[in-house]
Coordinates of C-alpha atoms in Angstrom, one line a residue:
M1 CA 82.9 112.8 3.2
S2 CA 79.7 114.5 2.4
Q3 CA 77.0 114.4 5.1
G4 CA 73.3 114.4 4.6
M5 CA 73.6 112.8 1.2
R6 CA 71.4 109.9 0.4
I7 CA 72.6 107.6 -2.3
I8 CA 70.2 105.4 -4.0
V9 CA 71.5 102.8 -6.4
V10 CA 68.8 100.6 -7.9
I11 CA 70.2 97.3 -9.2
P12 CA 67.7 95.3 -11.2
F13 CA 67.9 91.6 -10.4
F14 CA 66.1 89.1 -12.6
P15 CA 65.9 85.6 -11.2
L16 CA 64.2 83.0 -13.4
F17 CA 60.6 83.9 -12.8
S18 CA 60.5 87.1 -10.8
C19 CA 61.9 90.6 -10.6
M20 CA 63.5 91.7 -7.3
S21 CA 64.4 95.3 -6.7
I22 CA 67.7 95.8 -4.9
E23 CA 68.8 99.3 -3.7
I24 CA 71.7 100.6 -1.7
I25 CA 71.0 103.7 0.3
H26 CA 73.0 105.9 2.6
V27 CA 71.9 105.9 6.3
S28 CA 73.3 107.5 9.4
Y29 CA 73.8 106.5 13.0
H30 CA 73.2 110.2 13.8
R31 CA 69.7 110.3 12.4
P32 CA 67.0 109.1 14.7
A33 CA 64.8 107.8 11.9
D34 CA 67.7 105.7 10.6
I35 CA 68.5 104.4 14.1
R36 CA 64.9 103.2 14.5
I37 CA 65.3 101.1 11.4
L38 CA 68.9 99.9 12.0
K39 CA 68.6 98.9 15.7
P40 CA 66.1 96.0 15.3
C41 CA 67.8 94.8 12.1
L42 CA 71.3 94.6 13.7
I43 CA 69.9 93.0 16.9
E44 CA 68.3 90.3 14.8
W45 CA 71.4 89.7 12.7
F46 CA 73.8 89.5 15.6
R47 CA 71.8 86.9 17.6
N48 CA 74.4 84.6 16.2
P49 CA 77.7 85.1 18.0
K50 CA 79.7 83.8 15.0
D51 CA 78.2 86.5 12.7
L52 CA 78.9 89.2 15.3
N53 CA 82.5 88.0 15.8
F54 CA 83.2 87.8 12.1
T55 CA 81.7 91.3 11.5
S56 CA 83.2 93.0 14.6
P57 CA 85.6 90.9 16.6
K58 CA 86.0 93.4 19.4
T59 CA 82.2 93.6 20.1
K60 CA 81.2 91.4 22.9
Y61 CA 78.3 88.9 22.8
P62 CA 75.4 89.4 23.4
F63 CA 75.1 92.3 21.0
S64 CA 74.3 95.7 22.4
F65 CA 73.2 98.3 19.8
N66 CA 74.0 101.2 22.1
H67 CA 77.6 99.9 22.7
W68 CA 77.9 99.4 18.9
V69 CA 77.1 103.1 18.3
Q70 CA 79.2 104.4 21.1
A71 CA 82.2 102.3 20.1
Y72 CA 82.2 102.7 16.3
Y73 CA 79.9 105.4 15.1
Q74 CA 80.7 108.6 17.0
N75 CA 82.8 110.0 14.1
T76 CA 80.4 112.0 11.9
D77 CA 82.7 111.4 8.8
I78 CA 81.7 107.7 8.7
Q79 CA 79.3 106.9 5.9
T80 CA 77.0 103.8 6.2
L81 CA 75.2 102.1 3.4
V82 CA 72.5 99.5 3.6
L83 CA 71.3 97.2 0.9
R84 CA 67.6 96.7 0.7
S85 CA 65.8 94.0 -1.1
E86 CA 62.0 94.4 -1.6
G87 CA 62.2 97.1 1.1
W88 CA 64.0 95.0 3.7
I89 CA 67.5 95.8 4.9
V90 CA 69.6 92.8 4.0
G91 CA 73.1 94.2 4.0
H92 CA 75.3 96.9 5.7
V93 CA 78.7 98.4 5.2
S94 CA 80.5 101.5 6.6
I95 CA 83.3 103.7 5.4
L96 CA 85.8 105.7 7.5
P97 CA 88.0 108.2 5.7
Y98 CA 91.6 108.6 6.9
P99 CA 92.3 112.3 7.5
D100 CA 95.3 112.5 5.1
K101 CA 93.1 111.3 2.2
S102 CA 95.4 108.3 1.7
L103 CA 92.7 105.7 2.1
G104 CA 89.1 104.9 3.0
H105 CA 88.6 102.1 5.6
I106 CA 85.7 99.7 4.8
F107 CA 84.3 98.0 7.9
H108 CA 81.2 96.2 9.2
L109 CA 80.4 94.6 5.9
F110 CA 77.6 92.2 6.6
V111 CA 74.9 90.4 4.6
A112 CA 71.9 88.7 6.2
T113 CA 72.1 84.9 6.1
S114 CA 69.0 84.7 3.8
H115 CA 70.7 86.9 1.2
R116 CA 74.2 85.5 1.1
N117 CA 75.7 83.8 -2.0
Q118 CA 73.8 86.1 -4.3
G119 CA 76.5 88.7 -4.9
N120 CA 75.2 91.2 -2.3
G121 CA 78.5 91.5 -0.4
Q122 CA 80.2 92.3 -3.7
K123 CA 77.5 94.9 -4.6
L124 CA 78.1 96.7 -1.2
L125 CA 81.8 96.5 -1.7
V126 CA 81.7 98.0 -5.2
V127 CA 79.5 100.9 -4.1
A128 CA 81.7 101.6 -1.0
E129 CA 84.8 101.6 -3.3
D130 CA 83.0 104.0 -5.7
I131 CA 82.3 106.4 -2.8
I132 CA 85.9 106.2 -1.7
K133 CA 87.1 107.0 -5.2
K134 CA 84.8 109.9 -5.7
E135 CA 86.0 111.4 -2.4
G136 CA 89.6 111.4 -3.9
Y137 CA 91.1 108.5 -2.0
S138 CA 93.8 106.3 -3.6
F139 CA 93.3 103.1 -1.6
A140 CA 90.6 101.1 0.2
R141 CA 91.5 99.1 3.3
L142 CA 89.6 96.6 5.4
N143 CA 90.4 94.1 8.1
V144 CA 89.1 90.5 8.3
S145 CA 89.3 87.7 10.8
P146 CA 91.8 85.0 9.5
K147 CA 89.0 82.5 10.2
N148 CA 86.5 84.3 7.9
V149 CA 87.4 82.3 4.8
I150 CA 84.3 83.5 2.8
A151 CA 85.0 87.2 3.4
K152 CA 88.7 86.7 2.6
R153 CA 87.7 85.0 -0.7
L154 CA 85.3 87.9 -1.6
Y155 CA 88.1 90.5 -1.0
E156 CA 90.7 88.5 -3.0
L157 CA 88.2 88.1 -5.9
A158 CA 87.7 91.9 -5.7
N159 CA 91.5 92.4 -6.2
Y160 CA 92.4 93.2 -2.6
S161 CA 95.9 92.1 -1.5
Q162 CA 96.9 91.0 2.0
N163 CA 98.9 93.8 3.5
G164 CA 99.9 92.6 7.0
E165 CA 97.9 92.1 10.1
T166 CA 96.5 94.2 12.9
H167 CA 97.8 94.1 16.5
S168 CA 94.8 91.8 17.3
G169 CA 95.7 89.4 14.5
N170 CA 93.2 90.3 11.8
V171 CA 94.3 90.2 8.2
I172 CA 94.6 93.7 6.6
F173 CA 93.5 93.8 3.0
K174 CA 94.3 96.8 0.7
K175 CA 93.4 97.8 -2.8
E176 CA 94.6 100.6 -5.0
L177 CA 91.6 102.4 -6.5
T178 CA 91.9 103.7 -10.0
V179 CA 89.8 106.6 -11.1
S180 CA 87.7 105.7 -14.1

């Protein structure tokens, strides 16, 4: 996947009496400027052990940003997107390409509590799928804790199908991506 690329998707959002700007941008765990922004954000989000466990079941509580980067973000092919609302990071998702170009693995999809139930997880998922399609992959895959009912529902509504389980018991979801 292309490195150094910054994607900006501005999605106008019009609630009843105000206009909120939502944008999805590409960040990197290999750029110091992005790390300075991501670190306090993730530390705040993962103060709640349930949120950390649902997002990354293998990550131990209390959350350690350095461990997170060492364990999950050493591969320079990983692309990470954040969703910003009014300039604040309120969502995060990462994509890992499989070397044989068969599928892109979506992981660490998270939306801040204050911005849930507003379609933000779906927005991140759609943009992640678009990137995977543009890179020439046929399928998207993700894993989810069987207890994470809300995430499972999101993926099912986005036409993902259960496709087995991981050795640790997480549910594997997979979706065939059609090029439009």
